[in-house]
JSON list of C-alpha atoms in Angstrom, two decimals:
[
{"chain": "A", "resi": 1, "resn": "MET", "atom": "CA", "xyz": [119.06, 122.13, 96.80]},
{"chain": "A", "resi": 2, "resn": "ASN", "atom": "CA", "xyz": [120.89, 118.89, 97.58]},
{"chain": "A", "resi": 3, "resn": "ALA", "atom": "CA", "xyz": [121.11, 117.05, 94.24]},
{"chain": "A", "resi": 4, "resn": "GLU", "atom": "CA", "xyz": [122.29, 113.69, 95.59]},
{"chain": "A", "resi": 5, "resn": "LEU", "atom": "CA", "xyz": [119.17, 111.98, 94.21]},
{"chain": "A", "resi": 6, "resn": "ASP", "atom": "CA", "xyz": [118.93, 114.03, 91.05]},
{"chain": "A", "resi": 7, "resn": "GLY", "atom": "CA", "xyz": [117.27, 112.00, 88.30]},
{"chain": "A", "resi": 8, "resn": "ARG", "atom": "CA", "xyz": [116.39, 109.04, 90.54]},
{"chain": "A", "resi": 9, "resn": "THR", "atom": "CA", "xyz": [112.83, 107.78, 90.93]},
{"chain": "A", "resi": 10, "resn": "VAL", "atom": "CA", "xyz": [111.46, 106.74, 94.31]},
{"chain": "A", "resi": 11, "resn": "LEU", "atom": "CA", "xyz": [108.07, 105.39, 95.34]},
{"chain": "A", "resi": 12, "resn": "VAL", "atom": "CA", "xyz": [106.99, 106.28, 98.88]},
{"chain": "A", "resi": 13, "resn": "ALA", "atom": "CA", "xyz": [104.19, 103.94, 99.92]},
{"chain": "A", "resi": 14, "resn": "GLY", "atom": "CA", "xyz": [102.51, 105.71, 102.83]},
{"chain": "A", "resi": 15, "resn": "GLY", "atom": "CA", "xyz": [103.99, 109.04, 101.74]},
{"chain": "A", "resi": 16, "resn": "ALA", "atom": "CA", "xyz": [100.89, 110.95, 102.81]},
{"chain": "A", "resi": 17, "resn": "GLY", "atom": "CA", "xyz": [101.09, 109.55, 106.36]},
{"chain": "A", "resi": 18, "resn": "LEU", "atom": "CA", "xyz": [102.72, 110.88, 109.52]},
{"chain": "A", "resi": 19, "resn": "ALA", "atom": "CA", "xyz": [106.33, 109.87, 108.87]},
{"chain": "A", "resi": 20, "resn": "GLY", "atom": "CA", "xyz": [105.90, 109.61, 105.11]},
{"chain": "A", "resi": 21, "resn": "THR", "atom": "CA", "xyz": [105.36, 113.34, 104.63]},
{"chain": "A", "resi": 22, "resn": "GLY", "atom": "CA", "xyz": [108.82, 114.04, 106.02]},
{"chain": "A", "resi": 23, "resn": "VAL", "atom": "CA", "xyz": [110.29, 111.34, 103.79]},
{"chain": "A", "resi": 24, "resn": "VAL", "atom": "CA", "xyz": [108.68, 112.86, 100.72]},
{"chain": "A", "resi": 25, "resn": "ARG", "atom": "CA", "xyz": [109.91, 116.36, 101.53]},
{"chain": "A", "resi": 26, "resn": "SER", "atom": "CA", "xyz": [113.49, 115.17, 102.04]},
{"chain": "A", "resi": 27, "resn": "LEU", "atom": "CA", "xyz": [113.55, 113.09, 98.86]},
{"chain": "A", "resi": 28, "resn": "LEU", "atom": "CA", "xyz": [112.23, 116.02, 96.85]},
{"chain": "A", "resi": 29, "resn": "ALA", "atom": "CA", "xyz": [114.80, 118.34, 98.41]},
{"chain": "A", "resi": 30, "resn": "ALA", "atom": "CA", "xyz": [117.51, 115.85, 97.37]},
{"chain": "A", "resi": 31, "resn": "GLY", "atom": "CA", "xyz": [116.38, 116.00, 93.74]},
{"chain": "A", "resi": 32, "resn": "ALA", "atom": "CA", "xyz": [114.33, 112.80, 93.32]},
{"chain": "A", "resi": 33, "resn": "GLN", "atom": "CA", "xyz": [111.20, 112.21, 91.28]},
{"chain": "A", "resi": 34, "resn": "VAL", "atom": "CA", "xyz": [108.77, 110.97, 93.97]},
{"chain": "A", "resi": 35, "resn": "ALA", "atom": "CA", "xyz": [105.55, 108.97, 93.55]},
{"chain": "A", "resi": 36, "resn": "VAL", "atom": "CA", "xyz": [102.98, 108.77, 96.36]},
{"chain": "A", "resi": 37, "resn": "PRO", "atom": "CA", "xyz": [99.72, 106.77, 96.36]},
{"chain": "A", "resi": 38, "resn": "SER", "atom": "CA", "xyz": [96.93, 107.42, 98.85]},
{"chain": "A", "resi": 39, "resn": "ARG", "atom": "CA", "xyz": [93.23, 106.72, 99.14]},
{"chain": "A", "resi": 40, "resn": "SER", "atom": "CA", "xyz": [92.76, 110.34, 100.27]},
{"chain": "A", "resi": 41, "resn": "ALA", "atom": "CA", "xyz": [92.83, 113.05, 97.62]},
{"chain": "A", "resi": 42, "resn": "GLU", "atom": "CA", "xyz": [92.75, 115.60, 100.45]},
{"chain": "A", "resi": 43, "resn": "ARG", "atom": "CA", "xyz": [95.94, 114.23, 101.99]},
{"chain": "A", "resi": 44, "resn": "LEU", "atom": "CA", "xyz": [97.66, 114.27, 98.62]},
{"chain": "A", "resi": 45, "resn": "GLU", "atom": "CA", "xyz": [96.69, 117.90, 98.07]},
{"chain": "A", "resi": 46, "resn": "ARG", "atom": "CA", "xyz": [98.07, 118.77, 101.51]},
{"chain": "A", "resi": 47, "resn": "LEU", "atom": "CA", "xyz": [101.28, 116.93, 100.64]},
{"chain": "A", "resi": 48, "resn": "ARG", "atom": "CA", "xyz": [101.64, 118.93, 97.45]},
{"chain": "A", "resi": 49, "resn": "ALA", "atom": "CA", "xyz": [101.04, 122.18, 99.32]},
{"chain": "A", "resi": 50, "resn": "GLU", "atom": "CA", "xyz": [103.85, 121.29, 101.75]},
{"chain": "A", "resi": 51, "resn": "ALA", "atom": "CA", "xyz": [106.41, 120.36, 99.09]},
{"chain": "A", "resi": 52, "resn": "PRO", "atom": "CA", "xyz": [109.66, 122.35, 99.29]},
{"chain": "A", "resi": 53, "resn": "ASP", "atom": "CA", "xyz": [109.80, 125.39, 97.03]},
{"chain": "A", "resi": 54, "resn": "GLY", "atom": "CA", "xyz": [110.48, 124.51, 93.41]},
{"chain": "A", "resi": 55, "resn": "THR", "atom": "CA", "xyz": [109.93, 120.75, 93.82]},
{"chain": "A", "resi": 56, "resn": "VAL", "atom": "CA", "xyz": [106.21, 120.15, 93.32]},
{"chain": "A", "resi": 57, "resn": "ASP", "atom": "CA", "xyz": [106.73, 119.35, 89.64]},
{"chain": "A", "resi": 58, "resn": "ARG", "atom": "CA", "xyz": [108.70, 116.27, 90.75]},
{"chain": "A", "resi": 59, "resn": "LEU", "atom": "CA", "xyz": [105.97, 115.08, 93.13]},
{"chain": "A", "resi": 60, "resn": "HIS", "atom": "CA", "xyz": [103.59, 112.67, 91.38]},
{"chain": "A", "resi": 61, "resn": "THR", "atom": "CA", "xyz": [100.51, 111.78, 93.40]},
{"chain": "A", "resi": 62, "resn": "PHE", "atom": "CA", "xyz": [98.00, 109.01, 92.70]},
{"chain": "A", "resi": 63, "resn": "VAL", "atom": "CA", "xyz": [94.62, 108.40, 94.29]},
{"chain": "A", "resi": 64, "resn": "ALA", "atom": "CA", "xyz": [94.94, 104.66, 94.76]},
{"chain": "A", "resi": 65, "resn": "ASP", "atom": "CA", "xyz": [94.20, 101.92, 97.28]},
{"chain": "A", "resi": 66, "resn": "ILE", "atom": "CA", "xyz": [97.21, 99.67, 97.90]},
{"chain": "A", "resi": 67, "resn": "GLY", "atom": "CA", "xyz": [95.51, 97.74, 100.69]},
{"chain": "A", "resi": 68, "resn": "ASP", "atom": "CA", "xyz": [94.88, 94.61, 98.63]},
{"chain": "A", "resi": 69, "resn": "SER", "atom": "CA", "xyz": [96.50, 92.68, 95.80]},
{"chain": "A", "resi": 70, "resn": "ALA", "atom": "CA", "xyz": [94.29, 94.07, 93.04]},
{"chain": "A", "resi": 71, "resn": "GLY", "atom": "CA", "xyz": [94.80, 97.64, 94.19]},
{"chain": "A", "resi": 72, "resn": "VAL", "atom": "CA", "xyz": [98.58, 97.28, 94.38]},
{"chain": "A", "resi": 73, "resn": "ALA", "atom": "CA", "xyz": [98.73, 95.72, 90.91]},
{"chain": "A", "resi": 74, "resn": "ALA", "atom": "CA", "xyz": [96.55, 98.44, 89.40]},
{"chain": "A", "resi": 75, "resn": "PHE", "atom": "CA", "xyz": [98.69, 101.17, 90.96]},
{"chain": "A", "resi": 76, "resn": "ARG", "atom": "CA", "xyz": [101.91, 99.50, 89.81]},
{"chain": "A", "resi": 77, "resn": "ASP", "atom": "CA", "xyz": [100.64, 99.50, 86.23]},
{"chain": "A", "resi": 78, "resn": "ARG", "atom": "CA", "xyz": [99.65, 103.18, 86.47]},
{"chain": "A", "resi": 79, "resn": "LEU", "atom": "CA", "xyz": [103.04, 104.09, 87.90]},
{"chain": "A", "resi": 80, "resn": "LEU", "atom": "CA", "xyz": [105.01, 102.29, 85.21]},
{"chain": "A", "resi": 81, "resn": "ALA", "atom": "CA", "xyz": [102.90, 103.98, 82.54]},
{"chain": "A", "resi": 82, "resn": "HIS", "atom": "CA", "xyz": [103.84, 107.40, 83.91]},
{"chain": "A", "resi": 83, "resn": "ALA", "atom": "CA", "xyz": [106.46, 109.22, 81.84]},
{"chain": "A", "resi": 84, "resn": "ALA", "atom": "CA", "xyz": [108.77, 109.75, 84.85]},
{"chain": "A", "resi": 85, "resn": "PHE", "atom": "CA", "xyz": [108.60, 106.18, 86.17]},
{"chain": "A", "resi": 86, "resn": "GLY", "atom": "CA", "xyz": [109.40, 103.77, 83.39]},
{"chain": "A", "resi": 87, "resn": "ARG", "atom": "CA", "xyz": [112.26, 102.76, 85.67]},
{"chain": "A", "resi": 88, "resn": "LEU", "atom": "CA", "xyz": [112.11, 102.64, 89.47]},
{"chain": "A", "resi": 89, "resn": "ASP", "atom": "CA", "xyz": [115.27, 103.25, 91.53]},
{"chain": "A", "resi": 90, "resn": "GLY", "atom": "CA", "xyz": [113.88, 102.95, 95.06]},
{"chain": "A", "resi": 91, "resn": "VAL", "atom": "CA", "xyz": [110.91, 102.14, 97.27]},
{"chain": "A", "resi": 92, "resn": "VAL", "atom": "CA", "xyz": [110.31, 103.47, 100.77]},
{"chain": "A", "resi": 93, "resn": "ALA", "atom": "CA", "xyz": [107.54, 101.68, 102.68]},
{"chain": "A", "resi": 94, "resn": "SER", "atom": "CA", "xyz": [106.21, 103.95, 105.42]},
{"chain": "A", "resi": 95, "resn": "LEU", "atom": "CA", "xyz": [103.18, 101.84, 106.21]},
{"chain": "A", "resi": 96, "resn": "GLY", "atom": "CA", "xyz": [101.12, 100.87, 109.24]},
{"chain": "A", "resi": 97, "resn": "THR", "atom": "CA", "xyz": [99.77, 102.56, 112.32]},
{"chain": "A", "resi": 98, "resn": "TRP", "atom": "CA", "xyz": [100.28, 102.58, 116.07]},
{"chain": "A", "resi": 99, "resn": "TRP", "atom": "CA", "xyz": [98.07, 100.53, 118.39]},
{"chain": "A", "resi": 100, "resn": "GLN", "atom": "CA", "xyz": [97.85, 100.62, 122.16]},
{"chain": "A", "resi": 101, "resn": "GLY", "atom": "CA", "xyz": [95.36, 99.94, 124.88]},
{"chain": "A", "resi": 102, "resn": "LYS", "atom": "CA", "xyz": [95.06, 96.23, 125.66]},
{"chain": "A", "resi": 103, "resn": "ASN", "atom": "CA", "xyz": [97.11, 93.29, 126.79]},
{"chain": "A", "resi": 104, "resn": "LEU", "atom": "CA", "xyz": [97.51, 90.53, 124.22]},
{"chain": "A", "resi": 105, "resn": "THR", "atom": "CA", "xyz": [95.10, 88.29, 126.15]},
{"chain": "A", "resi": 106, "resn": "GLU", "atom": "CA", "xyz": [92.42, 90.98, 125.77]},
{"chain": "A", "resi": 107, "resn": "ALA", "atom": "CA", "xyz": [92.85, 91.70, 122.04]},
{"chain": "A", "resi": 108, "resn": "THR", "atom": "CA", "xyz": [89.90, 90.73, 119.85]},
{"chain": "A", "resi": 109, "resn": "ASP", "atom": "CA", "xyz": [90.04, 88.73, 116.63]},
{"chain": "A", "resi": 110, "resn": "LYS", "atom": "CA", "xyz": [89.20, 91.89, 114.71]},
{"chain": "A", "resi": 111, "resn": "GLU", "atom": "CA", "xyz": [91.99, 93.90, 116.35]},
{"chain": "A", "resi": 112, "resn": "TRP", "atom": "CA", "xyz": [94.46, 91.11, 115.63]},
{"chain": "A", "resi": 113, "resn": "GLU", "atom": "CA", "xyz": [93.44, 90.88, 111.98]},
{"chain": "A", "resi": 114, "resn": "GLU", "atom": "CA", "xyz": [93.41, 94.65, 111.47]},
{"chain": "A", "resi": 115, "resn": "SER", "atom": "CA", "xyz": [96.85, 95.08, 113.05]},
{"chain": "A", "resi": 116, "resn": "LEU", "atom": "CA", "xyz": [98.39, 92.31, 110.94]},
{"chain": "A", "resi": 117, "resn": "HIS", "atom": "CA", "xyz": [96.83, 93.72, 107.79]},
{"chain": "A", "resi": 118, "resn": "SER", "atom": "CA", "xyz": [97.93, 97.32, 108.37]},
{"chain": "A", "resi": 119, "resn": "ASN", "atom": "CA", "xyz": [101.38, 96.57, 109.76]},
{"chain": "A", "resi": 120, "resn": "LEU", "atom": "CA", "xyz": [102.42, 93.43, 107.91]},
{"chain": "A", "resi": 121, "resn": "THR", "atom": "CA", "xyz": [100.18, 92.30, 105.05]},
{"chain": "A", "resi": 122, "resn": "VAL", "atom": "CA", "xyz": [100.28, 95.64, 103.23]},
{"chain": "A", "resi": 123, "resn": "HIS", "atom": "CA", "xyz": [104.08, 95.65, 103.55]},
{"chain": "A", "resi": 124, "resn": "PHE", "atom": "CA", "xyz": [104.11, 92.21, 101.91]},
{"chain": "A", "resi": 125, "resn": "LEU", "atom": "CA", "xyz": [101.77, 93.26, 99.09]},
{"chain": "A", "resi": 126, "resn": "VAL", "atom": "CA", "xyz": [103.87, 96.32, 98.25]},
{"chain": "A", "resi": 127, "resn": "ALA", "atom": "CA", "xyz": [107.17, 94.44, 98.43]},
{"chain": "A", "resi": 128, "resn": "ARG", "atom": "CA", "xyz": [105.89, 91.56, 96.32]},
{"chain": "A", "resi": 129, "resn": "ALA", "atom": "CA", "xyz": [104.72, 93.97, 93.64]},
{"chain": "A", "resi": 130, "resn": "PHE", "atom": "CA", "xyz": [107.70, 96.33, 93.52]},
{"chain": "A", "resi": 131, "resn": "VAL", "atom": "CA", "xyz": [110.83, 94.43, 94.58]},
{"chain": "A", "resi": 132, "resn": "PRO", "atom": "CA", "xyz": [111.00, 92.65, 91.17]},
{"chain": "A", "resi": 133, "resn": "LEU", "atom": "CA", "xyz": [111.20, 96.07, 89.49]},
{"chain": "A", "resi": 134, "resn": "LEU", "atom": "CA", "xyz": [114.40, 96.91, 91.38]},
{"chain": "A", "resi": 135, "resn": "THR", "atom": "CA", "xyz": [116.50, 93.86, 90.64]},
{"chain": "A", "resi": 136, "resn": "ASP", "atom": "CA", "xyz": [117.63, 94.58, 87.10]},
{"chain": "A", "resi": 137, "resn": "HIS", "atom": "CA", "xyz": [119.82, 97.63, 87.64]},
{"chain": "A", "resi": 138, "resn": "GLU", "atom": "CA", "xyz": [122.52, 98.85, 90.01]},
{"chain": "A", "resi": 139, "resn": "GLN", "atom": "CA", "xyz": [122.08, 100.97, 93.13]},
{"chain": "A", "resi": 140, "resn": "SER", "atom": "CA", "xyz": [118.38, 100.28, 93.64]},
{"chain": "A", "resi": 141, "resn": "VAL", "atom": "CA", "xyz": [117.07, 100.35, 97.21]},
{"chain": "A", "resi": 142, "resn": "TYR", "atom": "CA", "xyz": [114.10, 98.96, 99.16]},
{"chain": "A", "resi": 143, "resn": "LEU", "atom": "CA", "xyz": [113.71, 100.53, 102.60]},
{"chain": "A", "resi": 144, "resn": "THR", "atom": "CA", "xyz": [111.04, 100.03, 105.26]},
{"chain": "A", "resi": 145, "resn": "LEU", "atom": "CA", "xyz": [110.25, 102.09, 108.34]},
{"chain": "A", "resi": 146, "resn": "ASN", "atom": "CA", "xyz": [109.76, 100.17, 111.56]},
{"chain": "A", "resi": 147, "resn": "GLY", "atom": "CA", "xyz": [109.47, 101.18, 115.22]},
{"chain": "A", "resi": 148, "resn": "VAL", "atom": "CA", "xyz": [110.84, 100.48, 118.67]},
{"chain": "A", "resi": 149, "resn": "ALA", "atom": "CA", "xyz": [108.10, 97.93, 119.41]},
{"chain": "A", "resi": 150, "resn": "ALA", "atom": "CA", "xyz": [109.58, 95.55, 116.83]},
{"chain": "A", "resi": 151, "resn": "THR", "atom": "CA", "xyz": [112.50, 94.79, 119.15]},
{"chain": "A", "resi": 152, "resn": "GLN", "atom": "CA", "xyz": [111.31, 96.03, 122.56]},
{"chain": "A", "resi": 153, "resn": "PRO", "atom": "CA", "xyz": [108.00, 94.64, 123.87]},
{"chain": "A", "resi": 154, "resn": "LEU", "atom": "CA", "xyz": [105.84, 97.49, 125.16]},
{"chain": "A", "resi": 155, "resn": "ARG", "atom": "CA", "xyz": [102.97, 97.06, 127.58]},
{"chain": "A", "resi": 156, "resn": "LYS", "atom": "CA", "xyz": [99.56, 97.04, 125.88]},
{"chain": "A", "resi": 157, "resn": "SER", "atom": "CA", "xyz": [101.10, 97.29, 122.40]},
{"chain": "A", "resi": 158, "resn": "GLY", "atom": "CA", "xyz": [101.85, 93.62, 121.78]},
{"chain": "A", "resi": 159, "resn": "LEU", "atom": "CA", "xyz": [100.07, 93.52, 118.43]},
{"chain": "A", "resi": 160, "resn": "ILE", "atom": "CA", "xyz": [102.45, 96.14, 117.06]},
{"chain": "A", "resi": 161, "resn": "SER", "atom": "CA", "xyz": [105.46, 94.25, 118.40]},
{"chain": "A", "resi": 162, "resn": "ILE", "atom": "CA", "xyz": [104.37, 91.03, 116.70]},
{"chain": "A", "resi": 163, "resn": "ALA", "atom": "CA", "xyz": [103.71, 92.67, 113.35]},
{"chain": "A", "resi": 164, "resn": "GLY", "atom": "CA", "xyz": [106.91, 94.75, 113.52]},
{"chain": "A", "resi": 165, "resn": "ALA", "atom": "CA", "xyz": [109.10, 91.74, 114.28]},
{"chain": "A", "resi": 166, "resn": "ALA", "atom": "CA", "xyz": [107.50, 89.82, 111.42]},
{"chain": "A", "resi": 167, "resn": "GLN", "atom": "CA", "xyz": [107.98, 92.80, 109.11]},
{"chain": "A", "resi": 168, "resn": "ASN", "atom": "CA", "xyz": [111.70, 92.78, 109.89]},
{"chain": "A", "resi": 169, "resn": "MET", "atom": "CA", "xyz": [111.99, 89.06, 109.11]},
{"chain": "A", "resi": 170, "resn": "MET", "atom": "CA", "xyz": [109.96, 89.45, 105.93]},
{"chain": "A", "resi": 171, "resn": "LEU", "atom": "CA", "xyz": [112.42, 92.02, 104.62]},
{"chain": "A", "resi": 172, "resn": "ARG", "atom": "CA", "xyz": [115.32, 89.79, 105.59]},
{"chain": "A", "resi": 173, "resn": "GLY", "atom": "CA", "xyz": [113.63, 87.01, 103.65]},
{"chain": "A", "resi": 174, "resn": "PHE", "atom": "CA", "xyz": [113.46, 89.13, 100.50]},
{"chain": "A", "resi": 175, "resn": "SER", "atom": "CA", "xyz": [117.10, 90.11, 101.02]},
{"chain": "A", "resi": 176, "resn": "ALA", "atom": "CA", "xyz": [118.22, 86.46, 101.39]},
{"chain": "A", "resi": 177, "resn": "GLU", "atom": "CA", "xyz": [116.29, 85.33, 98.33]},
{"chain": "A", "resi": 178, "resn": "LEU", "atom": "CA", "xyz": [117.81, 88.11, 96.24]},
{"chain": "A", "resi": 179, "resn": "ALA", "atom": "CA", "xyz": [121.33, 87.93, 97.63]},
{"chain": "A", "resi": 180, "resn": "ASP", "atom": "CA", "xyz": [122.78, 87.86, 94.11]},
{"chain": "A", "resi": 181, "resn": "ALA", "atom": "CA", "xyz": [120.74, 90.82, 92.89]},
{"chain": "A", "resi": 182, "resn": "ARG", "atom": "CA", "xyz": [121.97, 94.38, 93.03]},
{"chain": "A", "resi": 183, "resn": "VAL", "atom": "CA", "xyz": [119.11, 95.77, 95.12]},
{"chain": "A", "resi": 184, "resn": "ARG", "atom": "CA", "xyz": [119.93, 96.93, 98.66]},
{"chain": "A", "resi": 185, "resn": "PHE", "atom": "CA", "xyz": [117.47, 96.20, 101.49]},
{"chain": "A", "resi": 186, "resn": "HIS", "atom": "CA", "xyz": [117.39, 98.33, 104.62]},
{"chain": "A", "resi": 187, "resn": "GLU", "atom": "CA", "xyz": [115.14, 98.89, 107.62]},
{"chain": "A", "resi": 188, "resn": "LEU", "atom": "CA", "xyz": [115.07, 102.17, 109.54]},
{"chain": "A", "resi": 189, "resn": "GLN", "atom": "CA", "xyz": [113.83, 101.76, 113.11]},
{"chain": "A", "resi": 190, "resn": "VAL", "atom": "CA", "xyz": [112.45, 104.98, 114.57]},
{"chain": "A", "resi": 191, "resn": "LEU", "atom": "CA", "xyz": [113.00, 104.65, 118.31]},
{"chain": "A", "resi": 192, "resn": "THR", "atom": "CA", "xyz": [110.88, 107.56, 119.57]},
{"chain": "A", "resi": 193, "resn": "PRO", "atom": "CA", "xyz": [107.35, 108.75, 118.87]},
{"chain": "A", "resi": 194, "resn": "LEU", "atom": "CA", "xyz": [107.15, 111.35, 116.12]},
{"chain": "A", "resi": 195, "resn": "ALA", "atom": "CA", "xyz": [107.28, 114.94, 117.28]},
{"chain": "A", "resi": 196, "resn": "GLY", "atom": "CA", "xyz": [104.39, 117.25, 116.48]},
{"chain": "A", "resi": 197, "resn": "VAL", "atom": "CA", "xyz": [101.93, 114.71, 115.09]},
{"chain": "A", "resi": 198, "resn": "TRP", "atom": "CA", "xyz": [100.08, 113.33, 118.14]},
{"chain": "A", "resi": 199, "resn": "PRO", "atom": "CA", "xyz": [97.39, 115.81, 119.23]},
{"chain": "A", "resi": 200, "resn": "HIS", "atom": "CA", "xyz": [96.69, 113.99, 122.51]},
{"chain": "A", "resi": 201, "resn": "TYR", "atom": "CA", "xyz": [100.36, 113.63, 123.54]},
{"chain": "A", "resi": 202, "resn": "PRO", "atom": "CA", "xyz": [102.47, 116.80, 123.86]},
{"chain": "A", "resi": 203, "resn": "THR", "atom": "CA", "xyz": [105.82, 116.45, 122.14]},
{"chain": "A", "resi": 204, "resn": "GLN", "atom": "CA", "xyz": [108.63, 115.64, 124.55]},
{"chain": "A", "resi": 205, "resn": "GLU", "atom": "CA", "xyz": [112.26, 116.67, 124.33]},
{"chain": "A", "resi": 206, "resn": "GLY", "atom": "CA", "xyz": [114.21, 114.29, 122.14]},
{"chain": "A", "resi": 207, "resn": "TRP", "atom": "CA", "xyz": [111.34, 112.97, 120.04]},
{"chain": "A", "resi": 208, "resn": "VAL", "atom": "CA", "xyz": [112.27, 112.53, 116.39]},
{"chain": "A", "resi": 209, "resn": "SER", "atom": "CA", "xyz": [110.54, 114.74, 113.81]},
{"chain": "A", "resi": 210, "resn": "PRO", "atom": "CA", "xyz": [109.15, 113.54, 110.46]},
{"chain": "A", "resi": 211, "resn": "ASP", "atom": "CA", "xyz": [111.78, 115.66, 108.71]},
{"chain": "A", "resi": 212, "resn": "GLU", "atom": "CA", "xyz": [114.60, 114.00, 110.69]},
{"chain": "A", "resi": 213, "resn": "VAL", "atom": "CA", "xyz": [113.21, 110.65, 109.55]},
{"chain": "A", "resi": 214, "resn": "GLY", "atom": "CA", "xyz": [113.07, 111.94, 106.00]},
{"chain": "A", "resi": 215, "resn": "ASP", "atom": "CA", "xyz": [116.64, 113.21, 106.01]},
{"chain": "A", "resi": 216, "resn": "CYS", "atom": "CA", "xyz": [117.88, 109.85, 107.32]},
{"chain": "A", "resi": 217, "resn": "VAL", "atom": "CA", "xyz": [115.91, 107.98, 104.64]},
{"chain": "A", "resi": 218, "resn": "ALA", "atom": "CA", "xyz": [117.30, 110.24, 101.91]},
{"chain": "A", "resi": 219, "resn": "ARG", "atom": "CA", "xyz": [120.86, 109.48, 103.04]},
{"chain": "A", "resi": 220, "resn": "ILE", "atom": "CA", "xyz": [120.25, 105.72, 103.01]},
{"chain": "A", "resi": 221, "resn": "VAL", "atom": "CA", "xyz": [118.51, 105.75, 99.63]},
{"chain": "A", "resi": 222, "resn": "ALA", "atom": "CA", "xyz": [121.30, 107.77, 97.99]},
{"chain": "A", "resi": 223, "resn": "PRO", "atom": "CA", "xyz": [123.72, 105.75, 95.80]},
{"chain": "A", "resi": 224, "resn": "THR", "atom": "CA", "xyz": [126.63, 107.30, 97.74]},
{"chain": "A", "resi": 225, "resn": "PHE", "atom": "CA", "xyz": [125.45, 105.79, 101.05]},
{"chain": "A", "resi": 226, "resn": "GLU", "atom": "CA", "xyz": [128.55, 104.76, 102.99]},
{"chain": "A", "resi": 227, "resn": "GLN", "atom": "CA", "xyz": [127.15, 101.72, 104.85]},
{"chain": "A", "resi": 228, "resn": "PRO", "atom": "CA", "xyz": [125.50, 99.65, 102.11]},
{"chain": "A", "resi": 229, "resn": "ASP", "atom": "CA", "xyz": [125.98, 96.36, 103.96]},
{"chain": "A", "resi": 230, "resn": "THR", "atom": "CA", "xyz": [124.18, 97.43, 107.14]},
{"chain": "A", "resi": 231, "resn": "PHE", "atom": "CA", "xyz": [120.63, 96.10, 107.22]},
{"chain": "A", "resi": 232, "resn": "VAL", "atom": "CA", "xyz": [119.06, 97.82, 110.24]},
{"chain": "A", "resi": 233, "resn": "HIS", "atom": "CA", "xyz": [119.57, 101.50, 111.01]},
{"chain": "A", "resi": 234, "resn": "SER", "atom": "CA", "xyz": [118.16, 103.35, 114.00]},
{"chain": "A", "resi": 235, "resn": "LEU", "atom": "CA", "xyz": [117.07, 106.92, 114.59]},
{"chain": "A", "resi": 236, "resn": "PRO", "atom": "CA", "xyz": [118.27, 108.01, 117.06]},
{"chain": "A", "resi": 237, "resn": "ASP", "atom": "CA", "xyz": [121.20, 105.80, 118.03]},
{"chain": "A", "resi": 238, "resn": "PRO", "atom": "CA", "xyz": [119.94, 103.02, 120.35]},
{"chain": "A", "resi": 239, "resn": "ASP", "atom": "CA", "xyz": [122.24, 104.25, 123.16]},
{"chain": "A", "resi": 240, "resn": "SER", "atom": "CA", "xyz": [121.01, 107.83, 122.92]},
{"chain": "A", "resi": 241, "resn": "PRO", "atom": "CA", "xyz": [119.05, 109.32, 125.84]},
{"chain": "A", "resi": 242, "resn": "ARG", "atom": "CA", "xyz": [116.46, 110.30, 123.24]},
{"chain": "A", "resi": 243, "resn": "VAL", "atom": "CA", "xyz": [115.25, 106.69, 123.00]},
{"chain": "A", "resi": 244, "resn": "TRP", "atom": "CA", "xyz": [111.88, 106.75, 124.70]},
{"chain": "A", "resi": 245, "resn": "TRP", "atom": "CA", "xyz": [111.56, 103.14, 125.84]},
{"chain": "A", "resi": 246, "resn": "ARG", "atom": "CA", "xyz": [114.01, 103.55, 128.70]},
{"chain": "A", "resi": 247, "resn": "PRO", "atom": "CA", "xyz": [112.33, 102.82, 132.09]},
{"chain": "A", "resi": 248, "resn": "LYS", "atom": "CA", "xyz": [111.52, 106.42, 132.92]},
{"chain": "A", "resi": 249, "resn": "HIS", "atom": "CA", "xyz": [109.54, 106.76, 129.68]},
{"chain": "A", "resi": 250, "resn": "THR", "atom": "CA", "xyz": [107.71, 103.45, 129.30]},
{"chain": "A", "resi": 251, "resn": "ASP", "atom": "CA", "xyz": [104.38, 104.61, 130.74]},
{"chain": "A", "resi": 252, "resn": "GLN", "atom": "CA", "xyz": [104.22, 107.97, 129.01]},
{"chain": "A", "resi": 253, "resn": "LEU", "atom": "CA", "xyz": [102.15, 106.74, 126.07]}
]
């Protein structure tokens, strides 16, 4: 087992989701104590069943709703009362969902509000609640997952692009306000769809897997990370042929 995160405590908001499961597995494999909230007890049980051998005792799951202020506050209090989480070393926010199907001029009020809530507001609620817990000790990290649509407008996915771009600026805002604190802020942009998780879209060569995402997150969260001053990281490299938004791929989803 890689022990680079041995003894460190990390919250993975969205850890029972598509990318989050890979993040959780990688953090556990690196030795971390990992907390995961979810509204779905079934998803949490599945997550526990998929934990790497010998790590499930360091996976702490909570049935909780972090979709509003009261729910986030209640979960924060439960987490801090847990014996393993009196101190928090890192937060990974793997939140939000994909949306596609309409031009921006066709999107309804409800679709707009739902996209902003899932892909921006919940990020804000989690950051507002947990960033203050990271500022009083060295080598703490706050990392968000974002996607290609945040920087590359994609046809019929404008709502995701708007929320993703705002999410990036929100994190930069926290970073600027806490420039004198010891917490590191990072964003990981995943530039392909996730392999093996979309039942209606066969995985294509070059798509990034949840475990690749997880391994990259674990490297960034580790206190030995070699690029602590770099804010945005990409998986894969933006110049790689794996990046799916190149012209030959833009209509495949």
